[in-house]
Amino acid sequence: SQQGEEDPQALSIQEGENATMNCSYKTSINNLQWYRQNSGRGLVHLILIRSNEREKHSGRLRVTLDTSKKSSSLLITASRAADTASYFCATALYGGATNKLIFGTGTLLAVQP
Amino acid sequence: EADIYQTPRYLVIGTGKKITLECSQTMGHDKMYWYQQDPGMELHLIHYSYGVNSTEKGDLSSESTVSRIRTEHFPLTLESARPSHTSQYLCASSPGYNYGYTFGSGTRLTVV
């Protein structure tokens, strides 16, 4: 079974609306990261939140982490058509020295102009 | 701009051919990774490296092999390509723990 599972699998919103994506994981982590992927190309790192942090902001992005529920959420505020992409969460497992990331199943976000 | 480069971007090749997918980074990162991704699906780790002369297999079994003779270079080789190898291959690097990855643009491989 997957370490990271995201929901919803797909999300369609209008420009200007907020988009929220959720990620759940199974084992203890050192940090959790969010990435964006446009049209099957390489992934772009968005934000990293450590296991001892609860919330982090970067521009229009807000990430929360609840280690007791083993879940995280990514909020994109005031979405734009350019935000259309797939979004993946990835977890770095606790105690690992290699910084291996386990990726979730992804959420496909479509922002309609 | 990408600081990690993958070539070729697209490759269509016949069954049984040997291929090498190139990955180079200019950031001096010790840790490098290869992931495999089918369209619309999650990424699966197939190989990683801590540094020069260090390589490990990832969580997804793969018939490919890798080498790390120089810090900046982490090529992936398939000795005999099969249609089941058709996928996108993504290379990434990281400076270490608690840092994000930088990804290349990927190589989309089709074996016919």
mmCIF file of C-alpha atoms in Angstrom:
data_model
loop_
_atom_site.group_PDB
_atom_site.id
_atom_site.type_symbol
_atom_site.label_atom_id
_atom_site.label_comp_id
_atom_site.label_asym_id
_atom_site.label_seq_id
_atom_site.Cartn_x
_atom_site.Cartn_y
_atom_site.Cartn_z
ATOM 1 C CA SER A 1 0.000 0.000 0.000
ATOM 2 C CA GLN A 2 1.105 3.543 -0.628
ATOM 3 C CA GLN A 3 2.984 5.594 1.951
ATOM 4 C CA GLY A 4 1.284 8.709 0.654
ATOM 5 C CA GLU A 5 -2.215 9.004 -0.667
ATOM 6 C CA GLU A 6 -3.765 12.237 -1.809
ATOM 7 C CA ASP A 7 -7.292 13.402 -2.208
ATOM 8 C CA PRO A 8 -9.027 14.453 -4.186
ATOM 9 C CA GLN A 9 -7.554 12.696 -7.196
ATOM 10 C CA ALA A 10 -8.769 15.562 -9.360
ATOM 11 C CA LEU A 11 -10.038 19.045 -8.618
ATOM 12 C CA SER A 12 -11.533 21.648 -10.948
ATOM 13 C CA ILE A 13 -12.036 25.224 -9.774
ATOM 14 C CA GLN A 14 -12.484 28.714 -11.186
ATOM 15 C CA GLU A 15 -9.713 31.272 -11.280
ATOM 16 C CA GLY A 16 -9.591 33.241 -8.053
ATOM 17 C CA GLU A 17 -10.920 30.410 -5.903
ATOM 18 C CA ASN A 18 -8.853 28.564 -3.325
ATOM 19 C CA ALA A 19 -7.699 24.981 -3.885
ATOM 20 C CA THR A 20 -7.102 22.522 -1.065
ATOM 21 C CA MET A 21 -5.380 19.179 -1.462
ATOM 22 C CA ASN A 22 -4.843 16.594 1.262
ATOM 23 C CA CYS A 23 -2.161 13.991 1.812
ATOM 24 C CA SER A 24 -2.162 11.078 4.234
ATOM 25 C CA TYR A 25 0.775 8.852 5.063
ATOM 26 C CA LYS A 26 1.415 5.748 7.144
ATOM 27 C CA THR A 27 4.790 5.814 8.900
ATOM 28 C CA SER A 28 6.749 8.353 10.938
ATOM 29 C CA ILE A 29 8.384 11.031 8.873
ATOM 30 C CA ASN A 30 11.210 13.506 9.159
ATOM 31 C CA ASN A 31 9.685 15.972 6.745
ATOM 32 C CA LEU A 32 6.944 16.251 4.146
ATOM 33 C CA GLN A 33 7.309 18.065 0.851
ATOM 34 C CA TRP A 34 4.988 19.241 -1.891
ATOM 35 C CA TYR A 35 5.848 19.271 -5.582
ATOM 36 C CA ARG A 36 4.143 20.488 -8.765
ATOM 37 C CA GLN A 37 4.345 18.742 -12.126
ATOM 38 C CA ASN A 38 3.233 20.358 -15.366
ATOM 39 C CA SER A 39 2.127 18.117 -18.236
ATOM 40 C CA GLY A 40 4.244 15.095 -17.292
ATOM 41 C CA ARG A 41 7.500 17.032 -17.137
ATOM 42 C CA GLY A 42 9.905 17.189 -14.200
ATOM 43 C CA LEU A 43 8.668 18.059 -10.746
ATOM 44 C CA VAL A 44 9.229 21.430 -9.104
ATOM 45 C CA HIS A 45 9.766 21.626 -5.357
ATOM 46 C CA LEU A 46 7.219 23.935 -3.696
ATOM 47 C CA ILE A 47 7.635 23.698 0.051
ATOM 48 C CA LEU A 48 9.089 21.509 2.804
ATOM 49 C CA ILE A 49 7.624 21.199 6.291
ATOM 50 C CA ARG A 50 9.518 19.443 9.058
ATOM 51 C CA SER A 51 7.874 17.010 11.460
ATOM 52 C CA ASN A 52 8.142 19.508 14.338
ATOM 53 C CA GLU A 53 6.370 22.235 12.353
ATOM 54 C CA ARG A 54 2.606 22.607 12.084
ATOM 55 C CA GLU A 55 2.170 25.260 9.428
ATOM 56 C CA LYS A 56 4.261 26.936 6.763
ATOM 57 C CA HIS A 57 3.614 29.639 4.192
ATOM 58 C CA SER A 58 5.242 30.498 0.902
ATOM 59 C CA GLY A 59 3.586 33.168 -1.217
ATOM 60 C CA ARG A 60 0.082 31.897 -2.060
ATOM 61 C CA LEU A 61 0.835 28.470 -0.605
ATOM 62 C CA ARG A 62 -0.039 27.336 2.890
ATOM 63 C CA VAL A 63 0.904 23.890 4.143
ATOM 64 C CA THR A 64 -0.227 22.269 7.366
ATOM 65 C CA LEU A 65 1.049 19.111 8.984
ATOM 66 C CA ASP A 66 -0.707 17.030 11.635
ATOM 67 C CA THR A 67 1.658 14.245 12.700
ATOM 68 C CA SER A 68 -0.917 12.774 15.108
ATOM 69 C CA LYS A 69 -3.259 12.166 12.164
ATOM 70 C CA LYS A 70 -0.413 11.542 9.715
ATOM 71 C CA SER A 71 -1.837 14.048 7.306
ATOM 72 C CA SER A 72 -0.960 17.258 5.517
ATOM 73 C CA SER A 73 -2.830 19.769 3.414
ATOM 74 C CA LEU A 74 -1.762 22.197 0.706
ATOM 75 C CA LEU A 75 -3.835 25.331 0.200
ATOM 76 C CA ILE A 76 -3.355 27.471 -2.896
ATOM 77 C CA THR A 77 -5.101 30.807 -2.477
ATOM 78 C CA ALA A 78 -6.439 33.004 -5.284
ATOM 79 C CA SER A 79 -5.696 30.358 -7.897
ATOM 80 C CA ARG A 80 -4.631 31.223 -11.435
ATOM 81 C CA ALA A 81 -4.873 29.308 -14.699
ATOM 82 C CA ALA A 82 -1.091 28.853 -14.497
ATOM 83 C CA ASP A 83 -1.573 26.787 -11.320
ATOM 84 C CA THR A 84 -3.077 24.002 -13.454
ATOM 85 C CA ALA A 85 -0.821 21.014 -12.801
ATOM 86 C CA SER A 86 -0.495 17.806 -10.816
ATOM 87 C CA TYR A 87 0.501 18.224 -7.174
ATOM 88 C CA PHE A 88 2.343 15.519 -5.246
ATOM 89 C CA CYS A 89 3.180 15.168 -1.600
ATOM 90 C CA ALA A 90 6.358 13.309 -0.686
ATOM 91 C CA THR A 91 7.564 12.036 2.658
ATOM 92 C CA ALA A 92 11.102 11.624 3.928
ATOM 93 C CA LEU A 93 10.939 8.742 6.360
ATOM 94 C CA TYR A 94 12.135 9.201 9.924
ATOM 95 C CA GLY A 95 15.614 7.888 10.592
ATOM 96 C CA GLY A 96 16.607 7.558 6.967
ATOM 97 C CA ALA A 97 19.996 8.987 6.137
ATOM 98 C CA THR A 98 19.551 8.984 2.424
ATOM 99 C CA ASN A 99 16.795 11.575 2.131
ATOM 100 C CA LYS A 100 14.791 9.143 0.015
ATOM 101 C CA LEU A 101 11.361 10.527 -0.787
ATOM 102 C CA ILE A 102 8.220 8.426 -1.138
ATOM 103 C CA PHE A 103 5.713 10.149 -3.398
ATOM 104 C CA GLY A 104 1.955 10.131 -3.103
ATOM 105 C CA THR A 105 -0.559 9.450 -5.823
ATOM 106 C CA GLY A 106 -1.029 13.091 -6.788
ATOM 107 C CA THR A 107 -3.913 15.512 -7.253
ATOM 108 C CA LEU A 108 -4.661 16.863 -10.709
ATOM 109 C CA LEU A 109 -5.730 20.506 -10.385
ATOM 110 C CA ALA A 110 -7.484 22.300 -13.239
ATOM 111 C CA VAL A 111 -8.042 26.038 -12.852
ATOM 112 C CA GLN A 112 -10.585 27.360 -15.323
ATOM 113 C CA PRO A 113 -10.065 30.953 -16.541
ATOM 114 C CA GLU B 1 16.472 27.162 -15.660
ATOM 115 C CA ALA B 2 17.282 23.542 -14.985
ATOM 116 C CA ASP B 3 20.469 22.797 -13.087
ATOM 117 C CA ILE B 4 19.962 19.133 -13.738
ATOM 118 C CA TYR B 5 19.936 17.907 -17.291
ATOM 119 C CA GLN B 6 18.477 14.772 -18.766
ATOM 120 C CA THR B 7 19.029 13.536 -22.295
ATOM 121 C CA PRO B 8 17.418 12.497 -24.476
ATOM 122 C CA ARG B 9 14.054 14.119 -23.820
ATOM 123 C CA TYR B 10 12.250 11.480 -25.910
ATOM 124 C CA LEU B 11 13.509 8.091 -27.077
ATOM 125 C CA VAL B 12 11.805 5.460 -29.225
ATOM 126 C CA ILE B 13 13.829 2.302 -29.525
ATOM 127 C CA GLY B 14 13.395 -1.296 -30.622
ATOM 128 C CA THR B 15 13.189 -4.301 -28.326
ATOM 129 C CA GLY B 16 16.551 -5.752 -27.340
ATOM 130 C CA LYS B 17 18.551 -2.564 -27.767
ATOM 131 C CA LYS B 18 20.913 -1.280 -25.094
ATOM 132 C CA ILE B 19 20.225 2.278 -23.973
ATOM 133 C CA THR B 20 21.717 4.770 -21.580
ATOM 134 C CA LEU B 21 19.739 7.659 -20.168
ATOM 135 C CA GLU B 22 21.961 10.557 -19.185
ATOM 136 C CA CYS B 23 21.611 12.722 -16.089
ATOM 137 C CA SER B 24 23.988 15.497 -15.083
ATOM 138 C CA GLN B 25 23.786 18.173 -12.421
ATOM 139 C CA THR B 26 25.905 21.264 -11.867
ATOM 140 C CA MET B 27 25.038 21.904 -8.235
ATOM 141 C CA GLY B 28 27.589 19.607 -6.584
ATOM 142 C CA HIS B 29 24.859 17.579 -4.864
ATOM 143 C CA ASP B 30 25.988 14.310 -3.322
ATOM 144 C CA LYS B 31 22.613 12.585 -3.431
ATOM 145 C CA MET B 32 21.032 11.620 -6.735
ATOM 146 C CA TYR B 33 17.954 9.583 -7.584
ATOM 147 C CA TRP B 34 16.163 7.914 -10.472
ATOM 148 C CA TYR B 35 12.374 7.622 -10.426
ATOM 149 C CA GLN B 36 10.052 5.876 -12.859
ATOM 150 C CA GLN B 37 6.624 7.348 -13.570
ATOM 151 C CA ASP B 38 3.833 6.046 -15.776
ATOM 152 C CA PRO B 39 1.417 8.692 -17.168
ATOM 153 C CA GLY B 40 -0.840 10.112 -14.483
ATOM 154 C CA MET B 41 0.659 7.914 -11.803
ATOM 155 C CA GLU B 42 2.914 8.301 -8.784
ATOM 156 C CA LEU B 43 6.709 8.217 -8.915
ATOM 157 C CA HIS B 44 8.574 5.071 -7.910
ATOM 158 C CA LEU B 45 12.207 5.153 -6.768
ATOM 159 C CA ILE B 46 14.352 2.718 -8.769
ATOM 160 C CA HIS B 47 17.927 3.791 -7.908
ATOM 161 C CA TYR B 48 19.740 6.245 -5.671
ATOM 162 C CA SER B 49 23.261 7.269 -4.793
ATOM 163 C CA TYR B 50 24.827 8.834 -1.702
ATOM 164 C CA GLY B 51 27.909 9.958 -3.584
ATOM 165 C CA VAL B 52 30.703 8.815 -5.869
ATOM 166 C CA ASN B 53 30.980 5.010 -6.137
ATOM 167 C CA SER B 54 27.828 4.526 -4.053
ATOM 168 C CA THR B 55 24.629 3.175 -5.650
ATOM 169 C CA GLU B 56 21.605 1.416 -4.192
ATOM 170 C CA LYS B 57 18.451 -0.120 -5.578
ATOM 171 C CA GLY B 58 15.233 1.664 -4.812
ATOM 172 C CA ASP B 59 11.820 0.464 -3.731
ATOM 173 C CA LEU B 60 10.652 -0.601 -7.195
ATOM 174 C CA SER B 61 12.497 -3.500 -8.752
ATOM 175 C CA SER B 62 14.084 -2.482 -12.026
ATOM 176 C CA GLU B 63 16.180 -4.266 -14.618
ATOM 177 C CA SER B 64 18.183 -1.096 -15.144
ATOM 178 C CA THR B 65 21.598 -0.365 -13.668
ATOM 179 C CA VAL B 66 23.292 2.876 -12.659
ATOM 180 C CA SER B 67 26.801 4.142 -12.034
ATOM 181 C CA ARG B 68 28.258 7.120 -10.174
ATOM 182 C CA ILE B 69 31.846 7.688 -11.190
ATOM 183 C CA ARG B 70 31.641 11.480 -10.939
ATOM 184 C CA THR B 71 29.581 13.594 -8.571
ATOM 185 C CA GLU B 72 27.779 15.378 -11.381
ATOM 186 C CA HIS B 73 26.912 12.356 -13.530
ATOM 187 C CA PHE B 74 24.405 9.546 -12.791
ATOM 188 C CA PRO B 75 23.536 7.589 -15.947
ATOM 189 C CA LEU B 76 20.958 4.796 -16.109
ATOM 190 C CA THR B 77 21.448 1.836 -18.449
ATOM 191 C CA LEU B 78 19.079 -0.793 -19.796
ATOM 192 C CA GLU B 79 21.068 -3.670 -21.318
ATOM 193 C CA SER B 80 18.135 -5.042 -23.318
ATOM 194 C CA ALA B 81 15.077 -2.829 -23.657
ATOM 195 C CA ARG B 82 11.599 -4.398 -23.565
ATOM 196 C CA PRO B 83 8.128 -2.892 -24.127
ATOM 197 C CA SER B 84 7.518 -3.196 -20.356
ATOM 198 C CA HIS B 85 10.268 -0.580 -19.880
ATOM 199 C CA THR B 86 8.130 2.025 -21.628
ATOM 200 C CA SER B 87 7.737 4.843 -19.099
ATOM 201 C CA GLN B 88 9.028 8.237 -18.075
ATOM 202 C CA TYR B 89 12.335 8.280 -16.184
ATOM 203 C CA LEU B 90 13.018 11.233 -13.890
ATOM 204 C CA CYS B 91 16.399 12.087 -12.404
ATOM 205 C CA ALA B 92 16.741 14.248 -9.289
ATOM 206 C CA SER B 93 19.420 15.498 -6.929
ATOM 207 C CA SER B 94 19.516 16.858 -3.395
ATOM 208 C CA PRO B 95 22.187 18.426 -1.185
ATOM 209 C CA GLY B 96 21.094 16.321 1.753
ATOM 210 C CA TYR B 97 18.618 15.759 4.508
ATOM 211 C CA ASN B 98 15.789 18.235 4.964
ATOM 212 C CA TYR B 99 16.282 19.693 1.522
ATOM 213 C CA GLY B 100 14.012 19.409 -1.472
ATOM 214 C CA TYR B 101 14.901 17.692 -4.699
ATOM 215 C CA THR B 102 15.748 19.348 -7.983
ATOM 216 C CA PHE B 103 14.339 17.333 -10.873
ATOM 217 C CA GLY B 104 15.371 17.102 -14.487
ATOM 218 C CA SER B 105 12.778 17.374 -17.254
ATOM 219 C CA GLY B 106 12.645 13.604 -17.666
ATOM 220 C CA THR B 107 13.191 11.107 -20.479
ATOM 221 C CA ARG B 108 10.090 9.604 -22.025
ATOM 222 C CA LEU B 109 11.095 6.133 -23.235
ATOM 223 C CA THR B 110 9.048 4.060 -25.654
ATOM 224 C CA VAL B 111 10.192 0.545 -26.512
ATOM 225 C CA VAL B 112 8.541 -0.924 -29.603
#
